[in-house]
Amino acid sequence: MFNGRMTLRTAVVALAVAAMIAPACAAHADPTPEELQAQIDKGNREVELVVEQYNKVNGDLEATQAAIAKLRTDLVPLQASMQAARDDADTVAVNAYKTGGNLGTWSLMLGARSTDAFTDRIGTLQQISRSQQRDLAAYGTAKDAFDAEQQRLNGVLATQSQQKIELETRRKKIEGDIARLDELQRKAEAAAAAAKVKPKTTTTPANPGQPPAVSGSAGKAVSYAWAQLGKKYVWGTAGPNTFDCSGLTMMAWKAAGVTLPHNAAQQYQKVRHISRSQLAPGDLVFYNGLGHVGIYIGNNQIIHAPNSRTVVKVAPIDIDSLYGYGRPG
């Protein structure tokens, strides 16, 4: 009786445990190659958005650095002008002192924060001529100009510091995301091999054929893009040996004499928007909420730099969610 009850109880417990374990085991089943590929595709779309944001901030930083260089150049003559005006003002002060002028407020005058304040203080000096007053006013004007540019320079330097911090933050995120996607790619390839499923190709065919015959500026852009086929994707780059998506389209149209930013969204803002029915070789095709861009080569095909696990390649135009179309030049 005791053994029978224990046997029955043991069986019930075993069934209950099995019921709890079975769903857990099913829940932890390895993802299929298709599921892994879906994760990779989703990750690629997310990463390319961050890469394009990085490119924008990097472009902004370059513009900031150019502005800093210009401001520093502009400050040189302003500082010289201010020093010359101050020397003239010092001469006025010395002469006024020799002739008995009241210089009790001279130090206050040189500390005036605006031209108006400086001019007002000129009236506190006695026995100075109108020409001497002009010399003093000239110093105030030169000092104002110098101080204004110096303040602008300090503001731009602060912006630069913030942009550098933002770039570093985005760089770390991109590198972490790419490492995660690389690991997913390895898992997908292993799972595909185990299931004998052919994985998505990540390389350009060895001989994709001949480049389309296109004339004019568009032809130069298409020819440049075609010449880059097979080159490695590296985010944030624009040749000559590696490219990201907007780096490729930027350089392709640079070869045609047209300047575009290194950012898909900014390129879209700069080009003339057209419809799909108007597409011609050389036009740009935008995807994924302006996170990706390629160059149209005709026959419903583009050349683009897809992601870090592949190369510059020819692809169907409908590779991703389309955003719009644009014509540079």
PDB file of C-alpha atoms in Angstrom, residues 79-220:
ATOM      1  CA  GLN A  79      43.685  92.526 -32.233  1.00  0.00           C
ATOM      2  CA  ALA A  80      46.290  94.564 -34.135  1.00  0.00           C
ATOM      3  CA  SER A  81      43.735  97.302 -34.745  1.00  0.00           C
ATOM      4  CA  MET A  82      42.738  97.296 -31.095  1.00  0.00           C
ATOM      5  CA  GLN A  83      46.377  97.499 -29.976  1.00  0.00           C
ATOM      6  CA  ALA A  84      47.093 100.389 -32.376  1.00  0.00           C
ATOM      7  CA  ALA A  85      44.000 102.231 -31.149  1.00  0.00           C
ATOM      8  CA  ARG A  86      45.020 101.631 -27.561  1.00  0.00           C
ATOM      9  CA  ASP A  87      48.487 102.991 -28.248  1.00  0.00           C
ATOM     10  CA  ASP A  88      46.872 106.130 -29.666  1.00  0.00           C
ATOM     11  CA  ALA A  89      44.627 106.342 -26.633  1.00  0.00           C
ATOM     12  CA  ASP A  90      47.619 105.976 -24.321  1.00  0.00           C
ATOM     13  CA  THR A  91      49.309 108.839 -26.161  1.00  0.00           C
ATOM     14  CA  VAL A  92      46.208 110.979 -25.609  1.00  0.00           C
ATOM     15  CA  ALA A  93      46.247 110.095 -21.932  1.00  0.00           C
ATOM     16  CA  VAL A  94      49.900 110.996 -21.503  1.00  0.00           C
ATOM     17  CA  ASN A  95      49.421 114.314 -23.298  1.00  0.00           C
ATOM     18  CA  ALA A  96      46.352 115.111 -21.251  1.00  0.00           C
ATOM     19  CA  TYR A  97      48.263 114.353 -18.073  1.00  0.00           C
ATOM     20  CA  LYS A  98      51.131 116.648 -19.102  1.00  0.00           C
ATOM     21  CA  THR A  99      48.682 119.471 -19.742  1.00  0.00           C
ATOM     22  CA  GLY A 100      46.907 118.930 -16.459  1.00  0.00           C
ATOM     23  CA  GLY A 101      43.975 116.806 -17.638  1.00  0.00           C
ATOM     24  CA  ASN A 102      41.928 114.837 -15.142  1.00  0.00           C
ATOM     25  CA  LEU A 103      42.868 111.191 -15.610  1.00  0.00           C
ATOM     26  CA  GLY A 104      41.219 109.840 -12.501  1.00  0.00           C
ATOM     27  CA  THR A 105      38.790 107.827 -14.573  1.00  0.00           C
ATOM     28  CA  TRP A 106      41.253 106.614 -17.242  1.00  0.00           C
ATOM     29  CA  SER A 107      41.406 103.056 -15.923  1.00  0.00           C
ATOM     30  CA  LEU A 108      37.619 102.995 -15.768  1.00  0.00           C
ATOM     31  CA  MET A 109      37.448 104.139 -19.380  1.00  0.00           C
ATOM     32  CA  LEU A 110      39.653 101.311 -20.610  1.00  0.00           C
ATOM     33  CA  GLY A 111      37.422  98.897 -18.716  1.00  0.00           C
ATOM     34  CA  ALA A 112      34.263 100.068 -20.496  1.00  0.00           C
ATOM     35  CA  ARG A 113      32.313  97.133 -21.889  1.00  0.00           C
ATOM     36  CA  SER A 114      30.775  98.872 -24.894  1.00  0.00           C
ATOM     37  CA  THR A 115      31.567 101.614 -27.369  1.00  0.00           C
ATOM     38  CA  ASP A 116      28.712 103.777 -26.056  1.00  0.00           C
ATOM     39  CA  ALA A 117      29.955 103.469 -22.481  1.00  0.00           C
ATOM     40  CA  PHE A 118      33.493 104.243 -23.590  1.00  0.00           C
ATOM     41  CA  THR A 119      32.391 107.313 -25.556  1.00  0.00           C
ATOM     42  CA  ASP A 120      30.382 108.579 -22.604  1.00  0.00           C
ATOM     43  CA  ARG A 121      33.438 108.327 -20.406  1.00  0.00           C
ATOM     44  CA  ILE A 122      35.520 110.365 -22.814  1.00  0.00           C
ATOM     45  CA  GLY A 123      33.600 113.380 -21.604  1.00  0.00           C
ATOM     46  CA  THR A 124      35.104 112.969 -18.140  1.00  0.00           C
ATOM     47  CA  LEU A 125      38.532 113.924 -19.457  1.00  0.00           C
ATOM     48  CA  GLN A 126      39.320 117.625 -19.666  1.00  0.00           C
ATOM     49  CA  GLN A 127      41.424 119.559 -22.119  1.00  0.00           C
ATOM     50  CA  ILE A 128      41.517 117.031 -24.972  1.00  0.00           C
ATOM     51  CA  SER A 129      40.871 117.887 -28.586  1.00  0.00           C
ATOM     52  CA  ARG A 130      38.219 116.427 -30.873  1.00  0.00           C
ATOM     53  CA  SER A 131      40.875 114.497 -32.777  1.00  0.00           C
ATOM     54  CA  GLN A 132      42.082 113.014 -29.501  1.00  0.00           C
ATOM     55  CA  GLN A 133      38.509 112.081 -28.635  1.00  0.00           C
ATOM     56  CA  ARG A 134      38.277 110.299 -31.991  1.00  0.00           C
ATOM     57  CA  ASP A 135      41.418 108.347 -31.120  1.00  0.00           C
ATOM     58  CA  LEU A 136      39.876 107.274 -27.841  1.00  0.00           C
ATOM     59  CA  ALA A 137      36.574 106.357 -29.519  1.00  0.00           C
ATOM     60  CA  ALA A 138      38.480 104.338 -32.141  1.00  0.00           C
ATOM     61  CA  TYR A 139      39.998 102.269 -29.352  1.00  0.00           C
ATOM     62  CA  GLY A 140      36.565 101.598 -27.912  1.00  0.00           C
ATOM     63  CA  THR A 141      35.226 100.496 -31.298  1.00  0.00           C
ATOM     64  CA  ALA A 142      38.218  98.240 -31.986  1.00  0.00           C
ATOM     65  CA  LYS A 143      37.951  96.704 -28.533  1.00  0.00           C
ATOM     66  CA  ASP A 144      34.243  95.995 -29.028  1.00  0.00           C
ATOM     67  CA  ALA A 145      34.898  94.279 -32.359  1.00  0.00           C
ATOM     68  CA  PHE A 146      37.662  92.143 -30.880  1.00  0.00           C
ATOM     69  CA  ASP A 147      35.625  91.198 -27.805  1.00  0.00           C
ATOM     70  CA  ALA A 148      32.602  90.241 -29.934  1.00  0.00           C
ATOM     71  CA  GLU A 149      34.667  87.929 -32.150  1.00  0.00           C
ATOM     72  CA  GLN A 150      36.436  86.466 -29.120  1.00  0.00           C
ATOM     73  CA  GLN A 151      33.052  85.713 -27.557  1.00  0.00           C
ATOM     74  CA  ARG A 152      31.872  84.073 -30.781  1.00  0.00           C
ATOM     75  CA  LEU A 153      35.058  81.997 -30.865  1.00  0.00           C
ATOM     76  CA  ASN A 154      34.525  80.811 -27.297  1.00  0.00           C
ATOM     77  CA  GLY A 155      30.953  79.818 -28.160  1.00  0.00           C
ATOM     78  CA  VAL A 156      32.051  77.824 -31.209  1.00  0.00           C
ATOM     79  CA  LEU A 157      34.779  76.131 -29.168  1.00  0.00           C
ATOM     80  CA  ALA A 158      32.136  75.062 -26.634  1.00  0.00           C
ATOM     81  CA  THR A 159      30.022  73.659 -29.484  1.00  0.00           C
ATOM     82  CA  GLN A 160      33.044  71.764 -30.774  1.00  0.00           C
ATOM     83  CA  SER A 161      33.635  70.180 -27.375  1.00  0.00           C
ATOM     84  CA  GLN A 162      30.014  69.006 -27.237  1.00  0.00           C
ATOM     85  CA  GLN A 163      30.190  67.611 -30.773  1.00  0.00           C
ATOM     86  CA  LYS A 164      33.329  65.645 -29.919  1.00  0.00           C
ATOM     87  CA  ILE A 165      31.582  64.105 -26.899  1.00  0.00           C
ATOM     88  CA  GLU A 166      28.559  63.204 -29.043  1.00  0.00           C
ATOM     89  CA  LEU A 167      30.776  61.653 -31.720  1.00  0.00           C
ATOM     90  CA  GLU A 168      32.551  59.476 -29.174  1.00  0.00           C
ATOM     91  CA  THR A 169      29.224  58.331 -27.706  1.00  0.00           C
ATOM     92  CA  ARG A 170      27.874  57.407 -31.130  1.00  0.00           C
ATOM     93  CA  ARG A 171      31.147  55.724 -32.126  1.00  0.00           C
ATOM     94  CA  LYS A 172      31.005  53.414 -29.118  1.00  0.00           C
ATOM     95  CA  LYS A 173      27.372  52.509 -29.821  1.00  0.00           C
ATOM     96  CA  ILE A 174      28.097  51.766 -33.480  1.00  0.00           C
ATOM     97  CA  GLU A 175      31.078  49.563 -32.655  1.00  0.00           C
ATOM     98  CA  GLY A 176      29.049  47.674 -30.044  1.00  0.00           C
ATOM     99  CA  ASP A 177      26.115  47.202 -32.418  1.00  0.00           C
ATOM    100  CA  ILE A 178      28.352  45.996 -35.240  1.00  0.00           C
ATOM    101  CA  ALA A 179      30.077  43.491 -32.952  1.00  0.00           C
ATOM    102  CA  ARG A 180      26.654  42.148 -31.941  1.00  0.00           C
ATOM    103  CA  LEU A 181      25.559  41.854 -35.575  1.00  0.00           C
ATOM    104  CA  ASP A 182      28.821  40.135 -36.519  1.00  0.00           C
ATOM    105  CA  GLU A 183      28.125  37.529 -33.843  1.00  0.00           C
ATOM    106  CA  LEU A 184      24.562  37.085 -35.122  1.00  0.00           C
ATOM    107  CA  GLN A 185      25.924  36.630 -38.629  1.00  0.00           C
ATOM    108  CA  ARG A 186      28.229  33.835 -37.448  1.00  0.00           C
ATOM    109  CA  LYS A 187      25.303  32.141 -35.717  1.00  0.00           C
ATOM    110  CA  ALA A 188      23.132  32.504 -38.827  1.00  0.00           C
ATOM    111  CA  GLU A 189      25.795  30.949 -41.033  1.00  0.00           C
ATOM    112  CA  ALA A 190      26.315  28.066 -38.598  1.00  0.00           C
ATOM    113  CA  ALA A 191      22.558  27.491 -38.323  1.00  0.00           C
ATOM    114  CA  ALA A 192      22.177  27.630 -42.113  1.00  0.00           C
ATOM    115  CA  ALA A 193      24.994  25.113 -42.545  1.00  0.00           C
ATOM    116  CA  ALA A 194      23.418  22.778 -39.988  1.00  0.00           C
ATOM    117  CA  ALA A 195      20.013  23.075 -41.664  1.00  0.00           C
ATOM    118  CA  LYS A 196      21.591  22.936 -45.137  1.00  0.00           C
ATOM    119  CA  VAL A 197      19.988  26.271 -45.988  1.00  0.00           C
ATOM    120  CA  LYS A 198      21.818  28.565 -48.384  1.00  0.00           C
ATOM    121  CA  PRO A 199      22.541  31.846 -46.489  1.00  0.00           C
ATOM    122  CA  LYS A 200      22.029  35.287 -48.010  1.00  0.00           C
ATOM    123  CA  THR A 201      24.946  36.237 -50.214  1.00  0.00           C
ATOM    124  CA  THR A 202      27.112  39.025 -48.831  1.00  0.00           C
ATOM    125  CA  THR A 203      29.416  39.555 -51.788  1.00  0.00           C
ATOM    126  CA  THR A 204      29.126  41.086 -55.212  1.00  0.00           C
ATOM    127  CA  PRO A 205      29.238  38.666 -58.153  1.00  0.00           C
ATOM    128  CA  ALA A 206      32.746  38.415 -59.557  1.00  0.00           C
ATOM    129  CA  ASN A 207      31.549  39.713 -62.929  1.00  0.00           C
ATOM    130  CA  PRO A 208      28.406  41.852 -62.601  1.00  0.00           C
ATOM    131  CA  GLY A 209      28.540  42.711 -66.289  1.00  0.00           C
ATOM    132  CA  GLN A 210      29.274  45.984 -67.993  1.00  0.00           C
ATOM    133  CA  PRO A 211      28.430  49.403 -66.539  1.00  0.00           C
ATOM    134  CA  PRO A 212      25.391  51.081 -68.092  1.00  0.00           C
ATOM    135  CA  ALA A 213      26.111  53.631 -70.805  1.00  0.00           C
ATOM    136  CA  VAL A 214      25.160  56.989 -69.285  1.00  0.00           C
ATOM    137  CA  SER A 215      26.206  60.411 -70.555  1.00  0.00           C
ATOM    138  CA  GLY A 216      26.899  63.711 -68.835  1.00  0.00           C
ATOM    139  CA  SER A 217      27.383  64.301 -65.110  1.00  0.00           C
ATOM    140  CA  ALA A 218      25.148  61.360 -64.189  1.00  0.00           C
ATOM    141  CA  GLY A 219      27.395  59.115 -66.285  1.00  0.00           C
ATOM    142  CA  LYS A 220      30.459  60.237 -64.349  1.00  0.00           C
TER     143      LYS A 220
END
